[in-house]
Tab-separated table of C-alpha atoms in Angstrom:
chain	number	residue	atom	x	y	z
A	1	UNK	CA	-0.002	0.010	0.003
A	2	UNK	CA	1.478	3.288	-1.065
A	3	UNK	CA	0.708	6.060	1.403
A	4	UNK	CA	2.795	8.699	-0.281
A	5	UNK	CA	1.164	12.099	-0.404
A	6	UNK	CA	2.148	12.442	-4.037
A	7	UNK	CA	-0.206	9.616	-4.907
A	8	UNK	CA	-3.184	11.242	-3.232
A	9	UNK	CA	-5.622	13.568	-4.923
A	10	UNK	CA	-4.538	17.193	-4.932
A	11	UNK	CA	-7.369	18.208	-2.594
A	12	UNK	CA	-6.690	15.294	-0.192
A	13	UNK	CA	-3.677	15.712	2.080
A	14	UNK	CA	-2.919	13.202	4.826
A	15	UNK	CA	-2.299	14.651	8.273
A	16	UNK	CA	1.236	13.930	9.577
A	17	UNK	CA	0.025	11.472	12.223
A	18	UNK	CA	-1.668	9.274	9.596
A	19	UNK	CA	1.052	9.794	6.994
A	20	UNK	CA	3.777	8.435	9.298
A	21	UNK	CA	1.715	5.611	10.809
A	22	UNK	CA	3.175	2.809	8.581
A	23	UNK	CA	6.664	3.900	9.646
A	24	UNK	CA	5.645	3.790	13.324
A	25	UNK	CA	4.018	0.361	12.911
A	26	UNK	CA	7.212	-0.925	11.289
A	27	UNK	CA	9.232	0.247	14.308
A	28	UNK	CA	6.832	-1.418	16.750
A	29	UNK	CA	6.804	-4.730	14.862
A	30	UNK	CA	8.233	-8.071	16.029
A	31	UNK	CA	9.622	-7.135	19.438
A	32	UNK	CA	11.171	-3.899	18.173
A	33	UNK	CA	13.417	-5.724	15.691
A	34	UNK	CA	13.802	-2.657	13.474
A	35	UNK	CA	14.575	-0.469	16.502
A	36	UNK	CA	17.292	-2.934	17.537
A	37	UNK	CA	18.977	-2.633	14.143
A	38	UNK	CA	18.655	1.156	14.125
A	39	UNK	CA	20.180	1.559	17.591
A	40	UNK	CA	22.894	-1.087	17.712
A	41	UNK	CA	24.141	-0.957	14.110
A	42	UNK	CA	25.878	2.220	15.301
A	43	UNK	CA	28.430	2.111	18.142
A	44	UNK	CA	28.124	5.806	19.044
A	45	UNK	CA	26.442	5.611	22.475
A	46	UNK	CA	25.474	9.284	22.448
A	47	UNK	CA	23.734	8.819	19.109
A	48	UNK	CA	22.016	5.717	20.496
A	49	UNK	CA	20.709	7.775	23.413
A	50	UNK	CA	19.408	10.498	21.086
A	51	UNK	CA	17.660	7.915	18.880
A	52	UNK	CA	16.197	6.227	21.984
A	53	UNK	CA	14.758	9.544	23.202
A	54	UNK	CA	13.083	10.134	19.851
A	55	UNK	CA	11.710	6.569	19.840
A	56	UNK	CA	10.278	7.046	23.330
A	57	UNK	CA	8.482	10.251	22.320
A	58	UNK	CA	7.226	8.588	19.134
A	59	UNK	CA	5.826	5.517	20.891
A	60	UNK	CA	4.301	7.680	23.638
A	61	UNK	CA	2.573	10.037	21.202
A	62	UNK	CA	1.134	7.108	19.236
A	63	UNK	CA	-0.136	5.512	22.451
A	64	UNK	CA	2.031	2.398	22.455
A	65	UNK	CA	4.779	3.087	25.004
A	66	UNK	CA	3.333	1.227	28.045
A	67	UNK	CA	2.348	-1.782	25.973
A	68	UNK	CA	5.862	-1.948	24.516
A	69	UNK	CA	7.436	-1.690	27.975
A	70	UNK	CA	5.013	-4.281	29.414
A	71	UNK	CA	5.859	-6.794	26.703
A	72	UNK	CA	9.556	-6.029	27.052
A	73	UNK	CA	9.530	-6.477	30.834
A	74	UNK	CA	7.675	-9.785	30.494
A	75	UNK	CA	10.146	-11.029	27.910
A	76	UNK	CA	13.133	-9.910	29.978
A	77	UNK	CA	11.919	-11.721	33.111
A	78	UNK	CA	10.985	-14.899	31.235
A	79	UNK	CA	14.338	-15.207	29.487
A	80	UNK	CA	16.583	-14.200	32.393
A	81	UNK	CA	18.245	-17.125	34.200
A	82	UNK	CA	19.527	-15.126	37.176
A	83	UNK	CA	17.439	-12.406	38.867
A	84	UNK	CA	20.634	-10.487	39.624
A	85	UNK	CA	21.063	-9.747	35.916
A	86	UNK	CA	17.553	-8.357	35.300
A	87	UNK	CA	17.745	-5.246	33.089
A	88	UNK	CA	21.525	-5.169	33.420
A	89	UNK	CA	22.148	-5.810	29.702
A	90	UNK	CA	22.239	-3.057	27.081
A	91	UNK	CA	19.088	-3.927	25.089
A	92	UNK	CA	16.431	-1.916	23.269
A	93	UNK	CA	13.893	-2.440	26.003
A	94	UNK	CA	16.281	-1.479	28.847
A	95	UNK	CA	17.184	1.717	26.966
A	96	UNK	CA	13.524	2.569	26.311
A	97	UNK	CA	12.565	1.744	29.925
A	98	UNK	CA	15.344	3.892	31.376
A	99	UNK	CA	14.751	6.818	29.004
A	100	UNK	CA	10.949	6.814	29.414
A	101	UNK	CA	11.196	6.706	33.221
A	102	UNK	CA	13.722	9.524	33.237
A	103	UNK	CA	11.349	11.724	31.199
A	104	UNK	CA	8.153	10.691	32.966
A	105	UNK	CA	9.733	10.951	36.420
A	106	UNK	CA	11.578	14.240	35.984
A	107	UNK	CA	8.919	16.369	37.640
A	108	UNK	CA	8.882	14.124	40.714
A	109	UNK	CA	12.652	14.231	41.182
A	110	UNK	CA	12.760	17.990	40.546
A	111	UNK	CA	11.090	18.401	43.925
A	112	UNK	CA	14.440	17.382	45.393
A	113	UNK	CA	16.173	20.383	43.814
A	114	UNK	CA	16.147	22.612	46.955
A	115	UNK	CA	17.756	19.854	49.070
A	116	UNK	CA	20.319	19.015	46.387
A	117	UNK	CA	21.263	22.636	45.827
A	118	UNK	CA	21.715	23.107	49.547
A	119	UNK	CA	24.057	20.103	49.629
A	120	UNK	CA	25.976	21.485	46.627
A	121	UNK	CA	26.325	24.873	48.339
A	122	UNK	CA	27.405	23.361	51.643
A	123	UNK	CA	30.075	21.413	49.823
A	124	UNK	CA	31.758	24.678	48.864
A	125	UNK	CA	32.964	25.201	52.428
A	126	UNK	CA	30.135	25.441	54.936
A	127	UNK	CA	29.647	21.746	55.693
A	128	UNK	CA	32.083	19.051	54.632
A	129	UNK	CA	31.217	15.547	53.408
A	130	UNK	CA	34.532	13.932	52.422
A	131	UNK	CA	35.110	10.623	54.289
A	132	UNK	CA	38.120	9.228	52.442
A	133	UNK	CA	41.258	9.842	54.573
A	134	UNK	CA	43.337	10.072	51.407
A	135	UNK	CA	41.216	12.953	50.094
A	136	UNK	CA	40.126	14.826	53.206
A	137	UNK	CA	41.424	18.365	53.589
A	138	UNK	CA	43.511	19.477	56.571
A	139	UNK	CA	41.687	20.563	59.734
A	140	UNK	CA	38.531	18.592	58.789
A	141	UNK	CA	36.978	16.150	61.229
A	142	UNK	CA	36.368	12.843	59.403
A	143	UNK	CA	33.850	11.619	61.996
A	144	UNK	CA	31.872	14.822	61.607
A	145	UNK	CA	32.020	14.528	57.848
A	146	UNK	CA	30.667	10.990	58.040
A	147	UNK	CA	27.711	12.301	60.019
A	148	UNK	CA	27.154	15.107	57.484
A	149	UNK	CA	27.136	12.569	54.637
A	150	UNK	CA	24.701	10.326	56.508
A	151	UNK	CA	22.379	13.282	57.201
A	152	UNK	CA	22.412	14.289	53.532
A	153	UNK	CA	21.499	10.743	52.462
A	154	UNK	CA	18.759	10.602	55.088
A	155	UNK	CA	17.190	13.877	53.927
A	156	UNK	CA	16.999	12.602	50.359
A	157	UNK	CA	15.561	9.215	51.304
A	158	UNK	CA	13.073	10.697	53.794
A	159	UNK	CA	11.553	12.713	50.970
A	160	UNK	CA	11.416	9.743	48.589
A	161	UNK	CA	10.058	7.302	51.177
A	162	UNK	CA	7.283	9.669	52.237
A	163	UNK	CA	6.060	10.413	48.696
A	164	UNK	CA	5.295	6.975	47.203
A	165	UNK	CA	1.829	8.139	46.217
A	166	UNK	CA	3.353	11.014	44.226
A	167	UNK	CA	5.458	8.786	41.976
A	168	UNK	CA	4.022	9.273	38.454
A	169	UNK	CA	1.210	6.905	37.514
A	170	UNK	CA	3.031	5.483	34.478
A	171	UNK	CA	6.104	4.626	36.596
A	172	UNK	CA	3.899	2.938	39.235
A	173	UNK	CA	2.091	1.057	36.448
A	174	UNK	CA	5.404	-0.289	35.141
A	175	UNK	CA	6.621	-1.111	38.636
A	176	UNK	CA	3.428	-3.048	39.419
A	177	UNK	CA	3.773	-5.074	36.178
A	178	UNK	CA	7.439	-5.752	36.990
A	179	UNK	CA	6.475	-6.900	40.488
A	180	UNK	CA	3.837	-9.296	39.129
A	181	UNK	CA	6.148	-10.848	36.538
A	182	UNK	CA	9.152	-11.187	38.866
A	183	UNK	CA	7.035	-12.738	41.637
A	184	UNK	CA	5.963	-15.503	39.234
A	185	UNK	CA	9.546	-16.486	38.369
A	186	UNK	CA	11.740	-15.228	41.233
A	187	UNK	CA	9.490	-14.776	44.304
A	188	UNK	CA	12.370	-14.016	46.643
A	189	UNK	CA	13.795	-11.327	44.352
A	190	UNK	CA	10.771	-9.009	44.247
A	191	UNK	CA	12.320	-6.172	46.248
A	192	UNK	CA	15.687	-6.396	44.528
A	193	UNK	CA	14.102	-6.255	41.057
A	194	UNK	CA	11.852	-3.298	41.905
A	195	UNK	CA	14.693	-1.512	43.676
A	196	UNK	CA	16.913	-2.042	40.652
A	197	UNK	CA	14.366	-0.336	38.431
A	198	UNK	CA	13.315	2.505	40.733
A	199	UNK	CA	16.667	3.359	42.305
A	200	UNK	CA	19.456	2.008	40.085
A	201	UNK	CA	17.886	2.800	36.699
A	202	UNK	CA	16.156	6.039	37.599
A	203	UNK	CA	16.691	7.940	40.859
A	204	UNK	CA	20.316	7.334	41.826
A	205	UNK	CA	21.854	8.095	38.383
A	206	UNK	CA	19.798	11.311	38.169
A	207	UNK	CA	20.909	12.407	41.668
A	208	UNK	CA	24.547	11.292	41.768
A	209	UNK	CA	25.797	11.319	38.159
A	210	UNK	CA	25.890	14.907	36.886
A	211	UNK	CA	22.579	16.083	38.408
A	212	UNK	CA	22.989	19.300	36.425
A	213	UNK	CA	22.363	17.297	33.209
A	214	UNK	CA	19.179	15.919	34.756
A	215	UNK	CA	18.061	19.483	35.539
A	216	UNK	CA	18.124	18.856	39.305
A	217	UNK	CA	20.732	21.546	40.098
A	218	UNK	CA	21.939	24.533	38.124
A	219	UNK	CA	25.054	24.225	36.010
A	220	UNK	CA	26.719	26.931	38.099
A	221	UNK	CA	26.513	24.661	41.169
A	222	UNK	CA	28.143	21.691	39.435
A	223	UNK	CA	31.594	22.261	40.940
A	224	UNK	CA	34.153	19.451	41.377
A	225	UNK	CA	33.514	19.449	45.137
A	226	UNK	CA	29.745	19.192	44.622
A	227	UNK	CA	30.254	16.373	42.114
A	228	UNK	CA	32.343	14.518	44.718
A	229	UNK	CA	29.612	14.870	47.335
A	230	UNK	CA	26.917	13.539	45.008
A	231	UNK	CA	29.205	10.646	44.036
A	232	UNK	CA	29.545	9.686	47.743
A	233	UNK	CA	25.788	9.975	48.215
A	234	UNK	CA	25.289	7.754	45.201
A	235	UNK	CA	27.593	5.110	46.651
A	236	UNK	CA	25.603	4.975	49.889
A	237	UNK	CA	22.178	4.940	48.189
A	238	UNK	CA	23.335	2.251	45.766
A	239	UNK	CA	24.238	-0.061	48.647
A	240	UNK	CA	20.870	0.589	50.240
A	241	UNK	CA	19.108	-0.123	46.925
A	242	UNK	CA	20.991	-3.444	46.611
A	243	UNK	CA	20.358	-4.377	50.241
A	244	UNK	CA	24.080	-4.656	50.900
A	245	UNK	CA	26.548	-3.221	53.397
A	246	UNK	CA	30.034	-1.835	52.877
A	247	UNK	CA	32.966	-4.218	53.418
A	248	UNK	CA	36.671	-3.931	54.166
A	249	UNK	CA	37.279	-2.978	50.560
A	250	UNK	CA	36.163	0.533	51.491
A	251	UNK	CA	36.934	0.813	55.179
A	252	UNK	CA	36.173	4.539	55.300
A	253	UNK	CA	32.565	3.816	54.247
A	254	UNK	CA	31.906	1.265	57.023
A	255	UNK	CA	30.383	3.831	59.425
A	256	UNK	CA	27.587	4.355	56.834
A	257	UNK	CA	26.354	0.792	57.329
A	258	UNK	CA	24.279	2.009	60.286
A	259	UNK	CA	22.339	4.214	57.865
A	260	UNK	CA	21.747	1.247	55.509
A	261	UNK	CA	20.585	-1.074	58.292
A	262	UNK	CA	18.265	1.560	59.749
A	263	UNK	CA	16.561	2.211	56.400
A	264	UNK	CA	16.167	-1.313	55.007
A	265	UNK	CA	12.637	-1.946	56.312
A	266	UNK	CA	11.516	1.559	55.274
A	267	UNK	CA	12.933	0.885	51.810
A	268	UNK	CA	10.895	-2.304	51.526
A	269	UNK	CA	7.730	-0.515	52.640
A	270	UNK	CA	8.296	2.095	49.957
A	271	UNK	CA	8.873	-0.538	47.295
A	272	UNK	CA	5.694	-2.367	48.305
A	273	UNK	CA	3.709	0.890	48.136
A	274	UNK	CA	5.036	1.987	44.766
A	275	UNK	CA	4.476	-1.473	43.226
A	276	UNK	CA	0.937	-1.913	44.573
A	277	UNK	CA	-1.939	-1.985	42.071
A	278	UNK	CA	-2.080	1.589	40.734
A	279	UNK	CA	-5.317	3.556	40.677
A	280	UNK	CA	-7.580	2.977	37.684
A	281	UNK	CA	-6.666	5.873	35.416
A	282	UNK	CA	-5.179	6.578	32.043
A	283	UNK	CA	-1.474	7.463	31.886
A	284	UNK	CA	-0.730	11.026	30.856
A	285	UNK	CA	0.881	11.482	27.480
A	286	UNK	CA	4.221	13.234	27.948
A	287	UNK	CA	4.903	13.828	24.246
A	288	UNK	CA	3.399	16.199	21.687
A	289	UNK	CA	2.235	14.628	18.430
A	290	UNK	CA	3.130	17.817	16.573
A	291	UNK	CA	6.662	17.707	17.928
A	292	UNK	CA	6.997	13.999	17.160
A	293	UNK	CA	5.893	14.405	13.528
A	294	UNK	CA	8.002	17.512	12.978
A	295	UNK	CA	11.146	16.519	14.872
A	296	UNK	CA	11.432	12.922	16.152
A	297	UNK	CA	10.223	11.022	13.060
A	298	UNK	CA	12.148	13.179	10.533
A	299	UNK	CA	15.269	12.738	12.680
A	300	UNK	CA	14.925	8.922	12.654
A	301	UNK	CA	14.185	8.852	8.902
A	302	UNK	CA	17.156	11.035	8.173
A	303	UNK	CA	19.322	8.864	10.402
A	304	UNK	CA	18.286	5.745	8.452
A	305	UNK	CA	18.600	7.332	5.018
A	306	UNK	CA	21.535	9.674	5.678
A	307	UNK	CA	23.201	10.217	2.261
A	308	UNK	CA	26.347	11.950	3.573
A	309	UNK	CA	28.478	8.807	3.923
A	310	UNK	CA	27.385	6.705	0.958
A	311	UNK	CA	24.323	5.550	2.964
A	312	UNK	CA	26.458	3.771	5.557
A	313	UNK	CA	23.683	3.835	8.181
A	314	UNK	CA	21.245	2.167	5.803
A	315	UNK	CA	23.856	-0.434	4.858
A	316	UNK	CA	24.530	-1.219	8.543
A	317	UNK	CA	20.829	-1.524	9.330
A	318	UNK	CA	20.238	-3.891	6.394
A	319	UNK	CA	23.243	-6.007	7.418
A	320	UNK	CA	21.966	-6.098	11.008
A	321	UNK	CA	18.542	-7.291	9.882
A	322	UNK	CA	20.144	-10.078	7.881
A	323	UNK	CA	22.478	-10.996	10.727
A	324	UNK	CA	19.567	-11.471	13.112
A	325	UNK	CA	17.564	-13.361	10.460
A	326	UNK	CA	15.077	-10.530	10.114
A	327	UNK	CA	15.755	-9.885	6.425
A	328	UNK	CA	12.048	-10.532	5.816
A	329	UNK	CA	11.560	-6.929	7.079
A	330	UNK	CA	13.777	-5.403	4.399
A	331	UNK	CA	11.069	-5.225	1.651
A	332	UNK	CA	8.702	-3.520	4.077
A	333	UNK	CA	11.394	-1.025	5.121
A	334	UNK	CA	11.966	-0.178	1.473
A	335	UNK	CA	8.268	0.155	0.743
A	336	UNK	CA	7.649	2.387	3.768
A	337	UNK	CA	10.617	4.657	3.019
A	338	UNK	CA	9.602	5.076	-0.618
A	339	UNK	CA	6.037	5.836	0.458
A	340	UNK	CA	7.412	8.667	2.620
A	341	UNK	CA	9.598	10.029	-0.183
A	342	UNK	CA	9.564	8.506	-3.710
A	343	UNK	CA	13.119	9.789	-4.203
A	344	UNK	CA	14.297	6.978	-1.936
A	345	UNK	CA	13.483	4.524	-4.723
A	346	UNK	CA	16.742	5.537	-6.379
A	347	UNK	CA	18.640	4.867	-3.162
A	348	UNK	CA	17.317	1.323	-2.831
A	349	UNK	CA	18.245	0.767	-6.472
A	350	UNK	CA	21.917	1.566	-5.894
A	351	UNK	CA	24.219	-1.426	-6.267
A	352	UNK	CA	25.767	-0.817	-2.833
A	353	UNK	CA	22.285	-1.330	-1.320
A	354	UNK	CA	20.941	-4.113	-3.549
A	355	UNK	CA	24.037	-6.203	-2.886
A	356	UNK	CA	22.989	-6.299	0.776
A	357	UNK	CA	19.204	-6.288	0.501
A	358	UNK	CA	18.924	-8.917	-2.204
A	359	UNK	CA	16.219	-6.845	-3.862
A	360	UNK	CA	16.210	-4.721	-6.962
A	361	UNK	CA	13.690	-2.008	-7.653
A	362	UNK	CA	11.368	-2.472	-10.581
A	363	UNK	CA	8.289	-0.638	-11.718
A	364	UNK	CA	5.416	-1.493	-9.401
A	365	UNK	CA	7.446	-2.981	-6.572
A	366	UNK	CA	10.536	-5.073	-5.734
A	367	UNK	CA	11.948	-8.185	-7.330
A	368	UNK	CA	14.202	-10.695	-5.601
A	369	UNK	CA	17.355	-11.586	-7.448
A	370	UNK	CA	20.182	-14.010	-6.758
A	371	UNK	CA	23.348	-12.656	-5.180
A	372	UNK	CA	26.653	-14.462	-5.447
A	373	UNK	CA	26.637	-15.951	-8.971
A	374	UNK	CA	30.222	-16.510	-10.061
A	375	UNK	CA	31.506	-14.423	-12.937
A	376	UNK	CA	32.943	-17.594	-14.523
A	377	UNK	CA	29.512	-19.197	-14.862
A	378	UNK	CA	28.243	-16.079	-16.605
A	379	UNK	CA	31.251	-15.926	-18.960
A	380	UNK	CA	30.747	-19.524	-20.007
A	381	UNK	CA	27.054	-18.988	-20.704
A	382	UNK	CA	26.100	-19.836	-24.271
A	383	UNK	CA	23.127	-17.539	-24.154
A	384	UNK	CA	24.263	-14.226	-25.616
A	385	UNK	CA	21.029	-12.606	-24.485
A	386	UNK	CA	21.912	-13.298	-20.845
A	387	UNK	CA	25.348	-11.778	-21.465
A	388	UNK	CA	23.743	-8.629	-22.805
A	389	UNK	CA	21.515	-8.423	-19.715
A	390	UNK	CA	24.523	-8.840	-17.430
A	391	UNK	CA	26.443	-6.154	-19.324
A	392	UNK	CA	23.449	-3.824	-19.156
A	393	UNK	CA	23.161	-4.368	-15.390
A	394	UNK	CA	26.858	-3.548	-14.871
A	395	UNK	CA	26.439	-0.357	-16.885
A	396	UNK	CA	23.401	0.650	-14.827
A	397	UNK	CA	25.301	-0.003	-11.603
A	398	UNK	CA	28.190	2.184	-12.788
A	399	UNK	CA	25.822	4.963	-13.830
A	400	UNK	CA	24.101	4.786	-10.457
A	401	UNK	CA	27.411	4.968	-8.641
A	402	UNK	CA	28.454	8.064	-10.643
A	403	UNK	CA	25.178	9.790	-9.843
A	404	UNK	CA	25.224	9.048	-6.121
A	405	UNK	CA	26.835	12.297	-5.069
A	406	UNK	CA	24.495	14.528	-7.061
A	407	UNK	CA	21.505	12.471	-5.857
A	408	UNK	CA	22.246	13.241	-2.207
A	409	UNK	CA	21.606	16.960	-2.610
A	410	UNK	CA	18.552	16.346	-4.798
A	411	UNK	CA	17.056	14.015	-2.209
A	412	UNK	CA	17.730	16.444	0.633
A	413	UNK	CA	15.821	19.125	-1.263
A	414	UNK	CA	12.888	16.778	-1.886
A	415	UNK	CA	12.854	15.689	1.742
A	416	UNK	CA	12.746	19.319	2.870
A	417	UNK	CA	9.845	19.955	0.469
A	418	UNK	CA	7.985	16.978	1.924
A	419	UNK	CA	8.528	18.349	5.453
A	420	UNK	CA	7.057	21.716	4.347
A	421	UNK	CA	3.946	19.909	3.078
A	422	UNK	CA	3.592	18.171	6.410
A	423	UNK	CA	3.952	21.414	8.336
A	424	UNK	CA	1.162	22.987	6.250
A	425	UNK	CA	-0.986	19.953	7.015
A	426	UNK	CA	-0.075	20.164	10.691
A	427	UNK	CA	-1.102	23.834	10.868
A	428	UNK	CA	-4.404	22.986	9.210
A	429	UNK	CA	-4.938	20.274	11.796
A	430	UNK	CA	-4.271	22.725	14.619
A	431	UNK	CA	-6.865	25.145	13.261
A	432	UNK	CA	-9.540	22.443	13.291
A	433	UNK	CA	-8.411	21.250	16.733
A	434	UNK	CA	-6.441	18.054	17.453
A	435	UNK	CA	-7.318	15.840	20.405
A	436	UNK	CA	-3.683	14.616	20.608
A	437	UNK	CA	-1.996	18.027	20.542
A	438	UNK	CA	-2.306	18.764	24.232
A	439	UNK	CA	0.325	16.326	25.462
A	440	UNK	CA	2.988	17.617	27.793
A	441	UNK	CA	6.376	18.125	26.138
A	442	UNK	CA	9.701	17.361	27.663
A	443	UNK	CA	11.459	20.465	28.862
């Protein structure tokens, strides 16, 4: 089915949400197989994080994010042999789970900002927190510093423990589903699994690892001393989250074990509360459909079809699909991309792409052809007609290769024109009123 706007009547223009739906459905298909190839065919972790953020907003705006996370959590629990490794691997679902929770839970954690900024300010010279004898400054009392660090940790945890009901509905929904699934397979690991999600994947990284990047403190307060304090706080809270105590490996942290022991039962009560059956309500959409169709989807499409490096991203994605025996998705990817922009038909016809995909473009669709025929078998063919066809194909491949560079600019112009058409459609939709346009955007 060709959903390209160019094939519609002049007076009939698809709204962006409908226009991009086949692309979104392709991304959601077969346990996020296409997303896996898009993310992990590139080893740039920062680019992976950017792509994941766009995917989260896309799935949220189209109403599929919680279903995707539910299915991913269930699959993760069912295939994990050891409960200690739950969500520890770098997979599509762990990235989506972590990114979605970070976005959905930002407002909740931002209520800690006054306490965190006070700690950062104190670390500049009013109250000291260093407990490592090798790093403590002269004239500081290490016992007093240990108490200061314990008090800072207690202030943070007191706020969290007393506000279980204020944790966002979507996060509680996920936590409840995780609790149900883990209890079926690892009954004794319920608290550890929930704690790993709530604390280790969400709260502690936001608080202790560059909190200025999470928007919890101002950039001006992110001094080396403040970073050291938050690192120490993170070490303590991590041990509490894991239900462990410090050992002789870090002797200077041993006095903090009293804090861990004292808070274990309160931690469990909090985890039970946050994983209880959530109230019957609909989760709030945190993404704007207008922003998704004008930013997130175009970014992902441009990432897949980037012409700047001889379509290396597309080549890697196709190779990844074949490696994981998902090459059956390649024709659908080609069809969806060409429906978005007919100029992409030329890209999928390039020899550098067809050699991987195993498909060649023909009028009206795609035709499978055999890859790997030896040149000797062709040269010994007695059928001169077949030789002519082979010669013609080589010539076409050479012509396509020569035109690649000029095509890149032409395609970029056409893609920009298509985006302008979508923006016009989006403005028309706004004027008539869109029920999906009121979603909260990430700051």
